Structures are given as C-alpha cells and as structure tokens.
JSON list of C-alpha atoms in Angstrom, two decimals:
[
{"chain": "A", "resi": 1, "resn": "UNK", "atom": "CA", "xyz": [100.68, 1.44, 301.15]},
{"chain": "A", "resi": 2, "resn": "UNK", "atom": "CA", "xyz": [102.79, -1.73, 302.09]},
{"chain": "A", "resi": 3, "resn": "UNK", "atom": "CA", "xyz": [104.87, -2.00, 305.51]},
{"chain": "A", "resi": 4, "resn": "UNK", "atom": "CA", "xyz": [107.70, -2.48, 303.08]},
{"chain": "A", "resi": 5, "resn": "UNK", "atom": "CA", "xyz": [106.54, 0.86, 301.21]},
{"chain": "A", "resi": 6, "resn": "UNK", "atom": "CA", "xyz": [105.40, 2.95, 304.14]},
{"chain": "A", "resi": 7, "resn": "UNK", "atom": "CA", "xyz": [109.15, 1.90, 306.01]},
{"chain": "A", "resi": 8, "resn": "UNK", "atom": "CA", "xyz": [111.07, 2.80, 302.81]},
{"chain": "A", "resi": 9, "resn": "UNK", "atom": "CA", "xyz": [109.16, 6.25, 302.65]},
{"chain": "A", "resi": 10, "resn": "UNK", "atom": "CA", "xyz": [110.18, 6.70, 306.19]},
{"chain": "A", "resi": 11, "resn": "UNK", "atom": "CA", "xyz": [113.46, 6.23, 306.55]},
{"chain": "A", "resi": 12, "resn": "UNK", "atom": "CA", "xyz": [113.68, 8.98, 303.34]},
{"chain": "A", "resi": 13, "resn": "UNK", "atom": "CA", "xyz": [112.09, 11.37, 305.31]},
{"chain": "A", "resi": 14, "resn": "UNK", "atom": "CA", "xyz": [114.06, 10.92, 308.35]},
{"chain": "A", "resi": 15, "resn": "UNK", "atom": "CA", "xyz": [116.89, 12.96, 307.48]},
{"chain": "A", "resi": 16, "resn": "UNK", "atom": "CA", "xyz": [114.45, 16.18, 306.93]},
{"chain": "A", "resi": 17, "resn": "UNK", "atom": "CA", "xyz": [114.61, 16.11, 310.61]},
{"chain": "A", "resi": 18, "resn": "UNK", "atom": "CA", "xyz": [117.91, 16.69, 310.59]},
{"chain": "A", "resi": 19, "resn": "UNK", "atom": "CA", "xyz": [117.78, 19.56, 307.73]},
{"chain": "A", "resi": 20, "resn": "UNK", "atom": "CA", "xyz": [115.20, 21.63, 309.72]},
{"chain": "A", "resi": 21, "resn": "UNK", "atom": "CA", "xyz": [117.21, 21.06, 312.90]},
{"chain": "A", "resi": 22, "resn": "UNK", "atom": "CA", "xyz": [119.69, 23.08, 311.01]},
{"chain": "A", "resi": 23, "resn": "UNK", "atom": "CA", "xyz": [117.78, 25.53, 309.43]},
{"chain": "A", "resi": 24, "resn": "UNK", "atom": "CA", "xyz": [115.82, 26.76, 312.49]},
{"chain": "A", "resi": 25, "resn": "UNK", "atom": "CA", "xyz": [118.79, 26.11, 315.20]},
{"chain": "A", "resi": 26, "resn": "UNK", "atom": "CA", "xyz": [120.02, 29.48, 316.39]},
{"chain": "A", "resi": 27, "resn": "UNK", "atom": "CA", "xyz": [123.48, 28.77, 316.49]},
{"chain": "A", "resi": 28, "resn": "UNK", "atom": "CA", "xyz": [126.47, 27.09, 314.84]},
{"chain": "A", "resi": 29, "resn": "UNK", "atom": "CA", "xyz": [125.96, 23.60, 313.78]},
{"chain": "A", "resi": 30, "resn": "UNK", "atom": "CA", "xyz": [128.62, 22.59, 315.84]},
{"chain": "A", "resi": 31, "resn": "UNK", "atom": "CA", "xyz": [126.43, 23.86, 319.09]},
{"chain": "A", "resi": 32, "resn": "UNK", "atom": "CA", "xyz": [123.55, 22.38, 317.28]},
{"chain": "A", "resi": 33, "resn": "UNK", "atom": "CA", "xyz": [125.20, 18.78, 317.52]},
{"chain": "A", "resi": 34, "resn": "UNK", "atom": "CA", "xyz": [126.07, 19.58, 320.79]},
{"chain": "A", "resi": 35, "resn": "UNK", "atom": "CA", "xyz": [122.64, 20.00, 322.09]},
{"chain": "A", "resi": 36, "resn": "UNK", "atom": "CA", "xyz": [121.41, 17.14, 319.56]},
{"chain": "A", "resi": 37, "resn": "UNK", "atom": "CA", "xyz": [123.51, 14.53, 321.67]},
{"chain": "A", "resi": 38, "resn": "UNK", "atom": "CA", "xyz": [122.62, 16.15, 325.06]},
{"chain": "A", "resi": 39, "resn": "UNK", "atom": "CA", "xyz": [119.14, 16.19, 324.45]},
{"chain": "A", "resi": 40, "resn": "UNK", "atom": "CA", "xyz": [119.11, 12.57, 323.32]},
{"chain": "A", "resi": 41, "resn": "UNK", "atom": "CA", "xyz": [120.99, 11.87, 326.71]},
{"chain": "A", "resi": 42, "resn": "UNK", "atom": "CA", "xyz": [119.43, 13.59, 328.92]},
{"chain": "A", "resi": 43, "resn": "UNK", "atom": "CA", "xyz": [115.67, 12.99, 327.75]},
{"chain": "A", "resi": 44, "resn": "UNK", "atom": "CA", "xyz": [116.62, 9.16, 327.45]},
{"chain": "A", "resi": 45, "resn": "UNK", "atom": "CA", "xyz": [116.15, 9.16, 323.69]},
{"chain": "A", "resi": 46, "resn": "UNK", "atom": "CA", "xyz": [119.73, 7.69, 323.10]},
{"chain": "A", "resi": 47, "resn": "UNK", "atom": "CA", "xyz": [122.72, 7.28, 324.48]},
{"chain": "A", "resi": 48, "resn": "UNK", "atom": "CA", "xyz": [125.44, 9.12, 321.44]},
{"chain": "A", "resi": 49, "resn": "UNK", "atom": "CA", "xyz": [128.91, 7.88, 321.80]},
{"chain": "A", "resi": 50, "resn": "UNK", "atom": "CA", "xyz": [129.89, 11.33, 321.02]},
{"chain": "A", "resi": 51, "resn": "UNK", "atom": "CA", "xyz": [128.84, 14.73, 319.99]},
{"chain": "A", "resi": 52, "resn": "UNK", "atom": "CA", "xyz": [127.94, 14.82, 315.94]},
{"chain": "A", "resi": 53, "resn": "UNK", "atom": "CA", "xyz": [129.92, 18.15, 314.70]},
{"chain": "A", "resi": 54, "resn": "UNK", "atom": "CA", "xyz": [129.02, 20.31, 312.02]},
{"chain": "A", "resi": 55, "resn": "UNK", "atom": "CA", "xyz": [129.82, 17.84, 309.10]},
{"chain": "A", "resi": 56, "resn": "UNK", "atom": "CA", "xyz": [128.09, 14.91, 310.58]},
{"chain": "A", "resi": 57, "resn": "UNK", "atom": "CA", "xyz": [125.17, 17.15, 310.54]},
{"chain": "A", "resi": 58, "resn": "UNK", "atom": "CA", "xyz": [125.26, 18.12, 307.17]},
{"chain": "A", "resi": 59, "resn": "UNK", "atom": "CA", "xyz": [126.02, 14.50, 305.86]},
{"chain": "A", "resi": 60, "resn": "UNK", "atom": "CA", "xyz": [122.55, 13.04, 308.02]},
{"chain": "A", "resi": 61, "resn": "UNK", "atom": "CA", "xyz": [120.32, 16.06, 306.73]},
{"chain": "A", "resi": 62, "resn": "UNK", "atom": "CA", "xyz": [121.16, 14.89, 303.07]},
{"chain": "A", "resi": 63, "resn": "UNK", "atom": "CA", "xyz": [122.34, 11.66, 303.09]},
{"chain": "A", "resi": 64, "resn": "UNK", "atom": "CA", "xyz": [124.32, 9.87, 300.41]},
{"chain": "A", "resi": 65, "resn": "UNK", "atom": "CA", "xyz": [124.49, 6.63, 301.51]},
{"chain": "A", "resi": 66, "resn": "UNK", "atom": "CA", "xyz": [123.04, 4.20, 303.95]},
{"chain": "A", "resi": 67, "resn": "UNK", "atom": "CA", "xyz": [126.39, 5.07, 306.18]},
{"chain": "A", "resi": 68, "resn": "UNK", "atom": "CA", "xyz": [125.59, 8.90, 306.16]},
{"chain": "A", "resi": 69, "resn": "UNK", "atom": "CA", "xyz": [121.79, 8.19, 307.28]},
{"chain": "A", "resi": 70, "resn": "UNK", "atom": "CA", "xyz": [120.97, 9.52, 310.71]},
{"chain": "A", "resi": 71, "resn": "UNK", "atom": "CA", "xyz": [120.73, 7.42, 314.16]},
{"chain": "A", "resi": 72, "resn": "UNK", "atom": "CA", "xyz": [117.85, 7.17, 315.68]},
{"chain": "A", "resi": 73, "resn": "UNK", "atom": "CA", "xyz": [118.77, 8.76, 318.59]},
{"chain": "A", "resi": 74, "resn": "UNK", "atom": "CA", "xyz": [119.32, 11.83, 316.66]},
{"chain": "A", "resi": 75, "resn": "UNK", "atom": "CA", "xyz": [116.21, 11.80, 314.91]},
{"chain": "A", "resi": 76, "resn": "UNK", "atom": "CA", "xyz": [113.90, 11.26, 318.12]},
{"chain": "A", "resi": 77, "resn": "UNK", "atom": "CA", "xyz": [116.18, 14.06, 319.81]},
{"chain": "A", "resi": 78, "resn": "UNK", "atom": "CA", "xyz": [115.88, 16.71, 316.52]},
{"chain": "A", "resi": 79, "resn": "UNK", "atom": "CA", "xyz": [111.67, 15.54, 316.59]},
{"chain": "A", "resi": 80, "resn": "UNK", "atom": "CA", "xyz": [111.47, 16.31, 320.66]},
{"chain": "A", "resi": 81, "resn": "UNK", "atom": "CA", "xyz": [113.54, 19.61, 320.65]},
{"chain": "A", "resi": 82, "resn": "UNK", "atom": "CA", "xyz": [111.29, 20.67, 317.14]},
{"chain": "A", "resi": 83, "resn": "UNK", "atom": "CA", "xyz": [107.98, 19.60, 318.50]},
{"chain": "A", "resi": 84, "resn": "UNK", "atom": "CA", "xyz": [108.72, 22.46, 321.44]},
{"chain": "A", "resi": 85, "resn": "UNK", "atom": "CA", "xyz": [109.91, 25.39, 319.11]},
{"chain": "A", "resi": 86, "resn": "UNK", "atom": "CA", "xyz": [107.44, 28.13, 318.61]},
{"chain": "A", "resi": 87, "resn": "UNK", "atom": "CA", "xyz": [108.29, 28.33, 315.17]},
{"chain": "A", "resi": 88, "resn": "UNK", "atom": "CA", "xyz": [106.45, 25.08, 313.98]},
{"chain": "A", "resi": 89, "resn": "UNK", "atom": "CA", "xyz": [108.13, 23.43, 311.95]},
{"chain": "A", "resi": 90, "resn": "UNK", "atom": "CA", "xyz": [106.41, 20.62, 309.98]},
{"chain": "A", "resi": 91, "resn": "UNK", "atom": "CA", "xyz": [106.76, 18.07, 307.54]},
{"chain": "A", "resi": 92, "resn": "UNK", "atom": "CA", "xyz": [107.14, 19.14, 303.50]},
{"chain": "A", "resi": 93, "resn": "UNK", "atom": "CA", "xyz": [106.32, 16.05, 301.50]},
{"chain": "A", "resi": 94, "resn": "UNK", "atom": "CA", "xyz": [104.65, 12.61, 302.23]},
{"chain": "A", "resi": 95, "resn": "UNK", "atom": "CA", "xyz": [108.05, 11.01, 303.12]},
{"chain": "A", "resi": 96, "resn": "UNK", "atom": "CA", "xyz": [108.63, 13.37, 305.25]},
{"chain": "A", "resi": 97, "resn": "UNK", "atom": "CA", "xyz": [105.70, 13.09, 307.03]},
{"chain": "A", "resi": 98, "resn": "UNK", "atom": "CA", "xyz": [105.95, 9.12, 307.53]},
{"chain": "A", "resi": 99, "resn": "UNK", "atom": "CA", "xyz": [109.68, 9.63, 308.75]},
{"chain": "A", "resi": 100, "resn": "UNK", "atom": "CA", "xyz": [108.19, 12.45, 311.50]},
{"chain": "A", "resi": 101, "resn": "UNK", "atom": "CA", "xyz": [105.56, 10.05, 312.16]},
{"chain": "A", "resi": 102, "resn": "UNK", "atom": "CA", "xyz": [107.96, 7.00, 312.53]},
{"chain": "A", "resi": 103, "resn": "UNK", "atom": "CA", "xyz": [110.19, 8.97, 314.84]},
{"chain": "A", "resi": 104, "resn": "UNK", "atom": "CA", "xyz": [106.77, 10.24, 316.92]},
{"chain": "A", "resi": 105, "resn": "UNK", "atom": "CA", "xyz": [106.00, 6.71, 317.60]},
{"chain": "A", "resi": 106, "resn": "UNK", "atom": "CA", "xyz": [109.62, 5.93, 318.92]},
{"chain": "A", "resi": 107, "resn": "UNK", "atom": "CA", "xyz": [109.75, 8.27, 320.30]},
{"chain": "A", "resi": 108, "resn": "UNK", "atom": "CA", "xyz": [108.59, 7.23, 324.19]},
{"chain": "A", "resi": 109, "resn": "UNK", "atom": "CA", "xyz": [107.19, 4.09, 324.68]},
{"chain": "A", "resi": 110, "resn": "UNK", "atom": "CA", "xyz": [103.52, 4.64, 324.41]},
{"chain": "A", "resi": 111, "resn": "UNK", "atom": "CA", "xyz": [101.01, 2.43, 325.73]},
{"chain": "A", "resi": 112, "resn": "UNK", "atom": "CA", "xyz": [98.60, 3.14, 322.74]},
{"chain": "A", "resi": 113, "resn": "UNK", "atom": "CA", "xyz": [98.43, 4.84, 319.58]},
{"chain": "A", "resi": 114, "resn": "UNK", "atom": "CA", "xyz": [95.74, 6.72, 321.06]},
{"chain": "A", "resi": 115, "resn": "UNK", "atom": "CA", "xyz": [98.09, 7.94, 323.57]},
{"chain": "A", "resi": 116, "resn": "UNK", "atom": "CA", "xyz": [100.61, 8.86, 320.97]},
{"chain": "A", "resi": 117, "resn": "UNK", "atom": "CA", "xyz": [98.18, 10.51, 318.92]},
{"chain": "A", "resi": 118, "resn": "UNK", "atom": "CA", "xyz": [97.02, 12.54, 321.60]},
{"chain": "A", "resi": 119, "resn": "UNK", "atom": "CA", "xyz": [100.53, 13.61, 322.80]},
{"chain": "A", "resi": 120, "resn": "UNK", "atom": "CA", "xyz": [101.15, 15.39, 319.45]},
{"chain": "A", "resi": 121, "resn": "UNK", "atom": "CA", "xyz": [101.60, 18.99, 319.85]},
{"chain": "A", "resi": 122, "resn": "UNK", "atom": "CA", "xyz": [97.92, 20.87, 317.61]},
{"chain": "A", "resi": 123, "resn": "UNK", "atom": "CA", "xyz": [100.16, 22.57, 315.16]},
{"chain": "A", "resi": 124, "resn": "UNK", "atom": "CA", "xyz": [101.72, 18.94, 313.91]},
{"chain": "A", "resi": 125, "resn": "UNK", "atom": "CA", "xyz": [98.67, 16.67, 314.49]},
{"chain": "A", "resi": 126, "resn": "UNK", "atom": "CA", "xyz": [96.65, 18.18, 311.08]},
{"chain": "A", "resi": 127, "resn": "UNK", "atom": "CA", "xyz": [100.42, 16.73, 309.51]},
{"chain": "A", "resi": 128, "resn": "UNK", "atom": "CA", "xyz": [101.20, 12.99, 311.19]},
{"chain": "A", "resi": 129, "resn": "UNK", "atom": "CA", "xyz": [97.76, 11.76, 312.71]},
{"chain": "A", "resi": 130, "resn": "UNK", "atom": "CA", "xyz": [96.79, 9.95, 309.42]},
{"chain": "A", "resi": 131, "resn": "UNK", "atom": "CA", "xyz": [100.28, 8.53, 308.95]},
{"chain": "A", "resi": 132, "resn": "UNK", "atom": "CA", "xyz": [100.63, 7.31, 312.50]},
{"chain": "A", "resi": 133, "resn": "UNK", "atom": "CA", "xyz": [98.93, 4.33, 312.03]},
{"chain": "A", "resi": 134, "resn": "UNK", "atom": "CA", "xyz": [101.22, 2.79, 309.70]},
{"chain": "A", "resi": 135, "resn": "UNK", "atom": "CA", "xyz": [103.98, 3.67, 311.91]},
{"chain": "A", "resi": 136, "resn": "UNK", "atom": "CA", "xyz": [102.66, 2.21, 315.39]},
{"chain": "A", "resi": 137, "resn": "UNK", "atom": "CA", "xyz": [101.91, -1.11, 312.77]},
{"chain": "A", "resi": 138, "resn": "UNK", "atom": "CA", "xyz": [105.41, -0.92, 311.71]},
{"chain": "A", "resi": 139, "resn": "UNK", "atom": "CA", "xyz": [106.85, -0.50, 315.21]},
{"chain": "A", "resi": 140, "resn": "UNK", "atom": "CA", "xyz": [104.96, -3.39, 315.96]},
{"chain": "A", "resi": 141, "resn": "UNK", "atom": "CA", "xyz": [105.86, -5.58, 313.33]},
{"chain": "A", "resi": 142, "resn": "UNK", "atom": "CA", "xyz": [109.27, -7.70, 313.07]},
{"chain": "A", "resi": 143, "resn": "UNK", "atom": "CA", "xyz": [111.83, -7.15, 310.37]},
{"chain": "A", "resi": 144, "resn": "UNK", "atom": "CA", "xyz": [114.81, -9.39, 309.60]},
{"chain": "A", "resi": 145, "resn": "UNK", "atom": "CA", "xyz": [117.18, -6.71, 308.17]}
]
C-alpha cells in the first residue's frame, strides 16, 4: 500500500469513529457532543471552538463531503473515550482500521512506535498493530495539501 493509498483509506475510516461513538454512547447525542468536546479539552487532544450537537454528529459519522468530515480533535477524543469502554469496540473493515490506527498514532505524542504499539489497550492490538506502521510513516512524512 502507498502513503497516498494507506492516507486515503484512513481518512475513510475516520468517521467510523464517530458512528460507534454514537452507537455505544449512553445518552443523547447532544450529551454525546458534549462530552466529545470536553474530553478533547480536557485530555489536551484539541481545543473545539464549541460543542458539536446532535446533527454535527450525525453529519461526521457519515460524511458527505470533505466539509462534513470530522476534526481531528474529535476523532482522537471519540478513539481515547472508546479505547476505555468495556464494551470493546473495534474496527469493521480495513479502512476502518487504518483511520483507528491513524488516530492511535496522533493521538499523544509518542516517542516510538514501539511505545505506541505497546500503549494499545489487548482487546484492539489483534485489530491496529499491523496497520500502525503505515500510520507512524505517514505521521512522519510531509504532505503539501
């Protein structure tokens, strides 16, 4: 897989993040948003202007256009609060999997990809330790968007 394929395979399976955010959250999506942006805030993962609501939600977890894809702040914040939920969520598809693993790497700034490997929770390892690779080479390598 290219750098050019492996980030274009990511970024489609960012917004599953998103969607499982929402389908596990126990609460309104509103609430959901709401502890989304805190999360981000508080565990330095990104600094939200404002609170997504219910709609915003929906739009990043099934994106239409590059306007409706989700920040990163929101995907590292929906990958740190599903990483801790005893339900496990994981990955469904091999896009999926390279957007989780994207998101793992930026996650915190690790000082190797053996360090982010080992971080991973057991449940998710079997799912993202093959695919982060690619995405500590892609955080590391320069793109002129």
């Amino acid at each position: 897989m290219t750098d050019s394929d492996f980030y274009t395979s990511a970024m489609t399976g960012l917004p599953s993040l998103i969607e499982r955010w929402l389908e596990i959250g126990d609460t309104t999506p509103e609430k959901l948003g709401i502890i989304l942006a805190d999360t981000a805030r508080i565990a330095h993962l990104g600094d939200p202007a404002q609170d997504p609501d219910g709609e915003t939600l929906s739009r990043w977890a099934s994106p239409d256009s590059r306007a409706d894809h989700p920040p990163t702040w929101a995907t590292r914040s929906a990958l740190f609060l599903l990483s801790q939920m005893p339900a496990h969520p994981m990955p469904q598809t091999p896009s999926q999997c390279d957007g989780w693993a994207w998101a793992w790497i930026r996650l915190r700034q690790w000082e190797s990809l053996d360090q982010a490997r080992a971080a991973l929770p057991d449940w998710l390892a079997p799912a993202l330790e093959t695919r982060l690779a690619t995405a500590w080479h892609d955080h590391g390598a320069q793109r002129l968007l």
